[in-house]
mmCIF file of C-alpha atoms and ligand atoms in Angstrom:
data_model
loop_
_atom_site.group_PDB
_atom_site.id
_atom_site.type_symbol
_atom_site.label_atom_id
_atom_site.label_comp_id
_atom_site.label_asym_id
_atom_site.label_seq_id
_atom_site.Cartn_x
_atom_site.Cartn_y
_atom_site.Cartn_z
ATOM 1 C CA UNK A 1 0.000 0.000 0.000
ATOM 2 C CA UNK A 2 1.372 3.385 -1.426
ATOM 3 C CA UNK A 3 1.898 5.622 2.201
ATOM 4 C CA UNK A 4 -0.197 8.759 2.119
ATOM 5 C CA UNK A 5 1.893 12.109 1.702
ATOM 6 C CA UNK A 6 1.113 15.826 2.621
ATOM 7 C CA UNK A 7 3.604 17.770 1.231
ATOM 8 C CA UNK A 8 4.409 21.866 2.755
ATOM 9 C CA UNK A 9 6.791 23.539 1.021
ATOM 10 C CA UNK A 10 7.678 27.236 1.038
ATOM 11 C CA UNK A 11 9.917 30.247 1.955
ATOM 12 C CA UNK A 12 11.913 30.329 5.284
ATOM 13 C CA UNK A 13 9.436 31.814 7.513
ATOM 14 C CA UNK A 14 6.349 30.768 5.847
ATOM 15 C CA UNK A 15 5.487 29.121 8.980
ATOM 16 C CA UNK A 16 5.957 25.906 7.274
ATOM 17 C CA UNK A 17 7.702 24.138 9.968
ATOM 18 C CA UNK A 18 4.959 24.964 13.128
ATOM 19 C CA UNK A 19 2.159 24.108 10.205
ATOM 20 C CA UNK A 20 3.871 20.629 9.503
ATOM 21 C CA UNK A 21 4.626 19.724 13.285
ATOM 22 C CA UNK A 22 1.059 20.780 13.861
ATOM 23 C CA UNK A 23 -0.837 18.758 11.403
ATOM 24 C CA UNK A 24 1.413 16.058 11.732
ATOM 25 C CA UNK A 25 0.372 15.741 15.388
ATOM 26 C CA UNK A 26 -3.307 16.107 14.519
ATOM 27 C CA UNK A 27 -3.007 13.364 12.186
ATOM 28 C CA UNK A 28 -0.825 10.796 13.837
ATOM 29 C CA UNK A 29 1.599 11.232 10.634
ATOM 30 C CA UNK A 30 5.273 11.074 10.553
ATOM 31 C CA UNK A 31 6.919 14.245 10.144
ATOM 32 C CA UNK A 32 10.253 15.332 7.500
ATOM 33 C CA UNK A 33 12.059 18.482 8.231
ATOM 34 C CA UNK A 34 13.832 18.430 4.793
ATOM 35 C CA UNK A 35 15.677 21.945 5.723
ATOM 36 C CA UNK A 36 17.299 19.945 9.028
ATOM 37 C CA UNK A 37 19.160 17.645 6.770
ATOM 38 C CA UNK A 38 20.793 20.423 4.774
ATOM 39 C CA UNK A 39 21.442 22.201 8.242
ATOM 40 C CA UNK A 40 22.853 19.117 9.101
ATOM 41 C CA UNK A 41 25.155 18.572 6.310
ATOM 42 C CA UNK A 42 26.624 22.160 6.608
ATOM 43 C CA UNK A 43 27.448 21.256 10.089
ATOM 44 C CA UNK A 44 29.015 18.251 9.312
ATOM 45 C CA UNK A 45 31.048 20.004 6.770
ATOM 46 C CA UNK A 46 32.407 22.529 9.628
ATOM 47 C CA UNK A 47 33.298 19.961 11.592
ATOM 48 C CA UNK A 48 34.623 17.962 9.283
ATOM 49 C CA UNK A 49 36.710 21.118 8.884
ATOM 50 C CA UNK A 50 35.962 20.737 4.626
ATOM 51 C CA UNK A 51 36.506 23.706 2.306
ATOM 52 C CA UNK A 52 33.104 25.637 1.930
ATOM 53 C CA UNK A 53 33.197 24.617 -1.975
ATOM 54 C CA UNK A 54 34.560 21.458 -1.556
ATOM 55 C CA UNK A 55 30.997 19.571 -3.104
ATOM 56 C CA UNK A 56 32.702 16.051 -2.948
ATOM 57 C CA UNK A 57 33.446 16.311 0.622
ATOM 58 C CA UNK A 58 29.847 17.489 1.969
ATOM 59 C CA UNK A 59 28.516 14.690 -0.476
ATOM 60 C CA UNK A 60 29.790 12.106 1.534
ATOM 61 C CA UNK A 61 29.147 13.462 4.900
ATOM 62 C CA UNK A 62 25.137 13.804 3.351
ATOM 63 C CA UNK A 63 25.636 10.235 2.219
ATOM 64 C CA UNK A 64 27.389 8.689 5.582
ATOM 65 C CA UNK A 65 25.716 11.153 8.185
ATOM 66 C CA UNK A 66 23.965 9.674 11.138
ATOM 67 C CA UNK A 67 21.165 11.467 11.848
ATOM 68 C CA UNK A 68 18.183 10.577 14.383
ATOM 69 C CA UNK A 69 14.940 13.066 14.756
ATOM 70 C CA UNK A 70 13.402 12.920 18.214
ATOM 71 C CA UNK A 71 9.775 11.466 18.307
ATOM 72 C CA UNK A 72 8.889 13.779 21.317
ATOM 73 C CA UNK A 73 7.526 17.575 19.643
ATOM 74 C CA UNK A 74 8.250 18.906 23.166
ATOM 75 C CA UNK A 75 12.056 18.749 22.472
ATOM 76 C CA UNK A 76 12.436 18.683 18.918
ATOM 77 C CA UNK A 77 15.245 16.437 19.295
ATOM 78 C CA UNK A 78 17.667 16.101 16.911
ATOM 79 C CA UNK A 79 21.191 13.538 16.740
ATOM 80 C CA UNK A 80 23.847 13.941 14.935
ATOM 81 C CA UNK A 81 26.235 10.922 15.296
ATOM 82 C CA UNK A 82 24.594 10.712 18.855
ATOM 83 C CA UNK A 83 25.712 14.245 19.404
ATOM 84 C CA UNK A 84 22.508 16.790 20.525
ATOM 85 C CA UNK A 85 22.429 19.375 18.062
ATOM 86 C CA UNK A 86 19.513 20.734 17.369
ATOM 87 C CA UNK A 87 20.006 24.016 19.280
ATOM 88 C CA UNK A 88 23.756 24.439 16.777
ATOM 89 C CA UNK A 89 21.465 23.591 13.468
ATOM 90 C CA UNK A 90 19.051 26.470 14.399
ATOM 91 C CA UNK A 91 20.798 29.674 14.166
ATOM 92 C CA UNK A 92 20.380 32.073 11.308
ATOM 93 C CA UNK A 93 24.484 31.151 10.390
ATOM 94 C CA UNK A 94 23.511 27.801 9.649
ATOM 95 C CA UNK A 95 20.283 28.559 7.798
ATOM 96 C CA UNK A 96 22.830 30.517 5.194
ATOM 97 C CA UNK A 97 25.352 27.493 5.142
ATOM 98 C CA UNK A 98 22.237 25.317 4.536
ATOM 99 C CA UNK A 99 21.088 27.545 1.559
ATOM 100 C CA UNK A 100 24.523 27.339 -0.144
ATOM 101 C CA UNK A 101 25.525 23.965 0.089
ATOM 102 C CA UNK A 102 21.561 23.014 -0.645
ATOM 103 C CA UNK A 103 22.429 24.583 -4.368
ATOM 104 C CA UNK A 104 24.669 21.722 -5.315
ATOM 105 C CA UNK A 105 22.381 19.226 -7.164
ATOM 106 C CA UNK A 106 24.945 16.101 -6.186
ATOM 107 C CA UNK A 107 24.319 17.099 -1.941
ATOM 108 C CA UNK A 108 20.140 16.659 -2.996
ATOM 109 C CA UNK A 109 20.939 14.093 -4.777
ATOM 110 C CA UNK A 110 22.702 12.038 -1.502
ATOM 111 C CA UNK A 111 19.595 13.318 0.505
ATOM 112 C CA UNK A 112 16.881 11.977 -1.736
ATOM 113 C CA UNK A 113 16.688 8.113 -0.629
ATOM 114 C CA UNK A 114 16.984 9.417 2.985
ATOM 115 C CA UNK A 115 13.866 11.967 2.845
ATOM 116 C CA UNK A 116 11.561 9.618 1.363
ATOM 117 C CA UNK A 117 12.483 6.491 3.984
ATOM 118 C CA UNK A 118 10.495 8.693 5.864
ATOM 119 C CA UNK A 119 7.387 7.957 4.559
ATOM 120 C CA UNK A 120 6.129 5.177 6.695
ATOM 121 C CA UNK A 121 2.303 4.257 7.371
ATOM 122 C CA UNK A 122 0.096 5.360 8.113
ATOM 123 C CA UNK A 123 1.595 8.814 6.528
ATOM 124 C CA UNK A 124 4.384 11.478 6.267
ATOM 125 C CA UNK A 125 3.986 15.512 6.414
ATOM 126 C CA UNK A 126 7.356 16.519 4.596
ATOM 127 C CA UNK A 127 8.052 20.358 4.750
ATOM 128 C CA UNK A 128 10.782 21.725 2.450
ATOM 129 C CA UNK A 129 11.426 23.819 -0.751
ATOM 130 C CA UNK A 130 10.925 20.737 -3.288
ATOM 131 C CA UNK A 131 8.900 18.773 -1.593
ATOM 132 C CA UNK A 132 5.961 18.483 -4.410
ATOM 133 C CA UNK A 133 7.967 18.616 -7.004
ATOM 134 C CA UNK A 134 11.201 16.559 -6.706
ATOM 135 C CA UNK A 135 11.204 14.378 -3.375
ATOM 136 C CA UNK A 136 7.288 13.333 -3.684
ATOM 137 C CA UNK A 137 5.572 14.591 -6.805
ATOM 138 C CA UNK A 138 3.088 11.883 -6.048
ATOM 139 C CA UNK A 139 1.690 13.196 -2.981
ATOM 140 C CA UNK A 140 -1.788 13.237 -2.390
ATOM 141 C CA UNK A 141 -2.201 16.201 -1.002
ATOM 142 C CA UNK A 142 0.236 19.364 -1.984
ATOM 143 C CA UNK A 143 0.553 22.962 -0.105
ATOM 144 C CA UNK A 144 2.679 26.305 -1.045
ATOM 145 C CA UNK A 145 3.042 28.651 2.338
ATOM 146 C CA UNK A 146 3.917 31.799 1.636
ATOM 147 C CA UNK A 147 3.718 35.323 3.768
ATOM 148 C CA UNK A 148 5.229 38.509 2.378
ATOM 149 C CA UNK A 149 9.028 39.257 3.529
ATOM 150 C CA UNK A 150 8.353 41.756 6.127
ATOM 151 C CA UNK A 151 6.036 39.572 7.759
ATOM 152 C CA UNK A 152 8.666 36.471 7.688
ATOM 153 C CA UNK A 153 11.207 38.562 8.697
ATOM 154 C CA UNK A 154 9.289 39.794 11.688
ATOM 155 C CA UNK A 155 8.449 36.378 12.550
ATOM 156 C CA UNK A 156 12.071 34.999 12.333
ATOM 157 C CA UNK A 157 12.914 37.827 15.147
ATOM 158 C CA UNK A 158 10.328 36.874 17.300
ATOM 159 C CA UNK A 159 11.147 33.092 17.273
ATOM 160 C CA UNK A 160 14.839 33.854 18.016
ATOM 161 C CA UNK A 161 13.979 36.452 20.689
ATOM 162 C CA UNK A 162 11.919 33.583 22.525
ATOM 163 C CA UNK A 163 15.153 30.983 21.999
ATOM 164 C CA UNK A 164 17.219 33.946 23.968
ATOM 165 C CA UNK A 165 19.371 34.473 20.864
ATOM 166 C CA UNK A 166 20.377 37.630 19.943
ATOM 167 C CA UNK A 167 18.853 38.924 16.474
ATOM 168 C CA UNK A 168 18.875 42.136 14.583
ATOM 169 C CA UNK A 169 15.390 43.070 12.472
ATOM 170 C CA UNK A 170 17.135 44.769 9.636
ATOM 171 C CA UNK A 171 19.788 41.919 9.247
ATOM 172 C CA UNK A 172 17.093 39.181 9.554
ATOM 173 C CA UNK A 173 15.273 41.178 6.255
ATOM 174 C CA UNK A 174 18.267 41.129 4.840
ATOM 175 C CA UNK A 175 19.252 37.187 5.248
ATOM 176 C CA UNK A 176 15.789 36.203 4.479
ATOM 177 C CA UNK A 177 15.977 38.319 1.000
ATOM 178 C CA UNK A 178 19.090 36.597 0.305
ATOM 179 C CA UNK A 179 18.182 33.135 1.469
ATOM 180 C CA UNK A 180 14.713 33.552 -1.119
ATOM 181 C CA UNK A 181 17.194 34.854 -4.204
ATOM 182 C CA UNK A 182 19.317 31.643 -3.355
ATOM 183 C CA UNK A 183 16.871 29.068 -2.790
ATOM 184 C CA UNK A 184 14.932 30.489 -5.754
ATOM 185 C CA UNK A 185 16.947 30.943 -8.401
ATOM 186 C CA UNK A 186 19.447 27.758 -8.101
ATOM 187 C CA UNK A 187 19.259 25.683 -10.839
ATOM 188 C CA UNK A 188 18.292 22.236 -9.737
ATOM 189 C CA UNK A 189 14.707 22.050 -7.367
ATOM 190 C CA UNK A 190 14.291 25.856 -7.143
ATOM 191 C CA UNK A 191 11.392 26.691 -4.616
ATOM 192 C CA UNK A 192 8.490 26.928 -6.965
ATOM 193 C CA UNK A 193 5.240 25.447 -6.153
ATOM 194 C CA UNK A 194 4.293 22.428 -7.770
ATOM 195 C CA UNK A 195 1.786 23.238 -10.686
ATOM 196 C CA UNK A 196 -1.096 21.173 -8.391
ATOM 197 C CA UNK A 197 0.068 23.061 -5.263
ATOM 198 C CA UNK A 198 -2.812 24.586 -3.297
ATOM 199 C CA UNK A 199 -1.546 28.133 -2.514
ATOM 200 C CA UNK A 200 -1.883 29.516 1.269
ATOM 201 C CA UNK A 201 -0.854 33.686 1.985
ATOM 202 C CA UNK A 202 -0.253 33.237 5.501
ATOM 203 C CA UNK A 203 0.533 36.910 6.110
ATOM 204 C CA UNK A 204 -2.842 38.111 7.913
ATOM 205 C CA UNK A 205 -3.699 34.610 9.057
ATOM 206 C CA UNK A 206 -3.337 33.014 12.728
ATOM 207 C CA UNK A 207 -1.264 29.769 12.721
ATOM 208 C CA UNK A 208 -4.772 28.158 13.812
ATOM 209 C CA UNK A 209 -6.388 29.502 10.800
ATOM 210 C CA UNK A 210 -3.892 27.850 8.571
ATOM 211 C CA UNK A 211 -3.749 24.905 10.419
ATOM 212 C CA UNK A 212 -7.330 24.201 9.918
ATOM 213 C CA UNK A 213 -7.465 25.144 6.244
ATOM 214 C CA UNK A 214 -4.827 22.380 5.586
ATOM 215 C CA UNK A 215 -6.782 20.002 7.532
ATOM 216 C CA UNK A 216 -9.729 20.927 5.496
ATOM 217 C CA UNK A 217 -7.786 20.247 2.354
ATOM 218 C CA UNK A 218 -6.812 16.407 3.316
ATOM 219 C CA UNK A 219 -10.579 16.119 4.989
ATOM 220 C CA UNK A 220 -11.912 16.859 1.314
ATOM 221 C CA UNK A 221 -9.053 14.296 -0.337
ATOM 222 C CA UNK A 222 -9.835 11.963 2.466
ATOM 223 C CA UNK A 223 -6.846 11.584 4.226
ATOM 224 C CA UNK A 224 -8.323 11.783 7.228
ATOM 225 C CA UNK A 225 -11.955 11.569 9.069
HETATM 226 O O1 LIG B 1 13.621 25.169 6.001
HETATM 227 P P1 LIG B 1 14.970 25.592 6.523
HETATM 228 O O2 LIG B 1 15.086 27.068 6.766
HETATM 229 O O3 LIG B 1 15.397 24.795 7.724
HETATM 230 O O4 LIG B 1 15.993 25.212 5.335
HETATM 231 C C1 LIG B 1 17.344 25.611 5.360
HETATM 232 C C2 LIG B 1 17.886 25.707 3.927
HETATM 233 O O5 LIG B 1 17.935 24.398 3.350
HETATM 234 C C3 LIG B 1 17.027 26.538 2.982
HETATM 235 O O6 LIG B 1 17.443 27.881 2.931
HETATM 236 C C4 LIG B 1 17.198 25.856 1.656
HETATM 237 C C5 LIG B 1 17.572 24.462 1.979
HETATM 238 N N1 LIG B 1 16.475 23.494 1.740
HETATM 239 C C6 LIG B 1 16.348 23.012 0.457
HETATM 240 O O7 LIG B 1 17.079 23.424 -0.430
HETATM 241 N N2 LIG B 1 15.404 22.067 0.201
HETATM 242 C C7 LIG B 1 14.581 21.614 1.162
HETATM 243 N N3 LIG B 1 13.690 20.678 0.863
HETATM 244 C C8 LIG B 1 14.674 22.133 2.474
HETATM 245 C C9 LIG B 1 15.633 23.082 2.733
#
């Protein structure tokens, strides 16, 4: 039996990630942060001490990596080689490294029989940039989140704030402009929505409200009661 898959892809700060781990819960589904595992290679990479363009090298740390997400949403857990990391993988620094070595096609490439092992009954929510259209074009159920920069920006400051990091407005704006441009306009699995992508402007909507309008979307496909 083919496992049911709800795919959420969008720009950083969509609220893509608090959508996912939200409906995910709701639904009893599996969950894929996509944008983890290309944190996690470009931390690999730094510790590995590789050269920033050396592609080879961060193709076999994406390849060998081992990498174990946390089942509990409280902590967000997340292993690398046993190691806790999931506080290092979060910062803005790492979200750039991500972005850049995320542009190589041979690093997706190493990644793609690792994202979609995680589709396991009875389903998987996978949130990412290519989601839809490269890792699980056959999903049953597709979204694009989107929300206008400011509002991303804003959002990205907030979350920070509340981890006690330190985090300029202006710079955020900046890094999220960049980040889109990059993620955008690489060559291989550019974030574009999939052509049967339902579309959701999260900019004047509560998380709830989206929440509920993507549970309404599998509740018509019949994904769940
Ligand atoms: O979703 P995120 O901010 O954790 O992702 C970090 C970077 O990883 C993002 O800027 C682009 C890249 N990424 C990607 O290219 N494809 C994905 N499916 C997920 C993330």
């Amino acid at each position: 039996m083919p496992v049911p898959v709800l795919t959420i892809d969008g720009p950083s700060g969509s609220g893509k990630g608090t959508i996912s781990r939200a409906v995910a819960r709701r639904a009893g589904w599996h969950l894929l942060d996509s944008g983890a595992l290309y944190r996690l290679v470009a931390l690999a990479g730094l510790e590995h001490k590789l050269e920033r363009d050396d592609v080879a090298g961060h193709v076999r740390v994406a390849a060998a990596m081992d990498v174990r997400f946390g089942t509990d949403p409280q902590t967000e857990s997340v292993l690398l080689e046993g190691r806790e990391v999931s506080h290092t993988i979060r910062s803005e620094q790492m979200g750039q490294e991500a972005s850049r070595v995320a542009a190589w096609p041979a690093v997706r490439a190493a990644l793609l029989g690792r994202q979609r092992a995680f589709a396991e009954p009875p389903g998987l929510v996978a949130d990412g940039r290519d989601m839809g259209t490269v890792v699980f074009p056959q999903a049953e159920l597709k979204i694009f989140l989107t929300a206008s920069a400011e509002e991303r920006a804003r959002r990205r400051y907030n979350q920070l704030k509340q981890k006690g990091s330190s985090a300029s407005l202006s710079a955020l704006s900046r890094e999220i402009a960049e980040r889109d441009a990059r993620d955008s306009s690489r060559a291989v699995a550019p974030l574009v929505p999939a052509a049967d992508a339902e579309r959701i402007d999260s900019t004047d909507l509560a998380i709830e409200a989206v929440i509920e309008r993507v549970i309404e979307l599998g509740r018509r496909r019949a994904l769940w009661a």
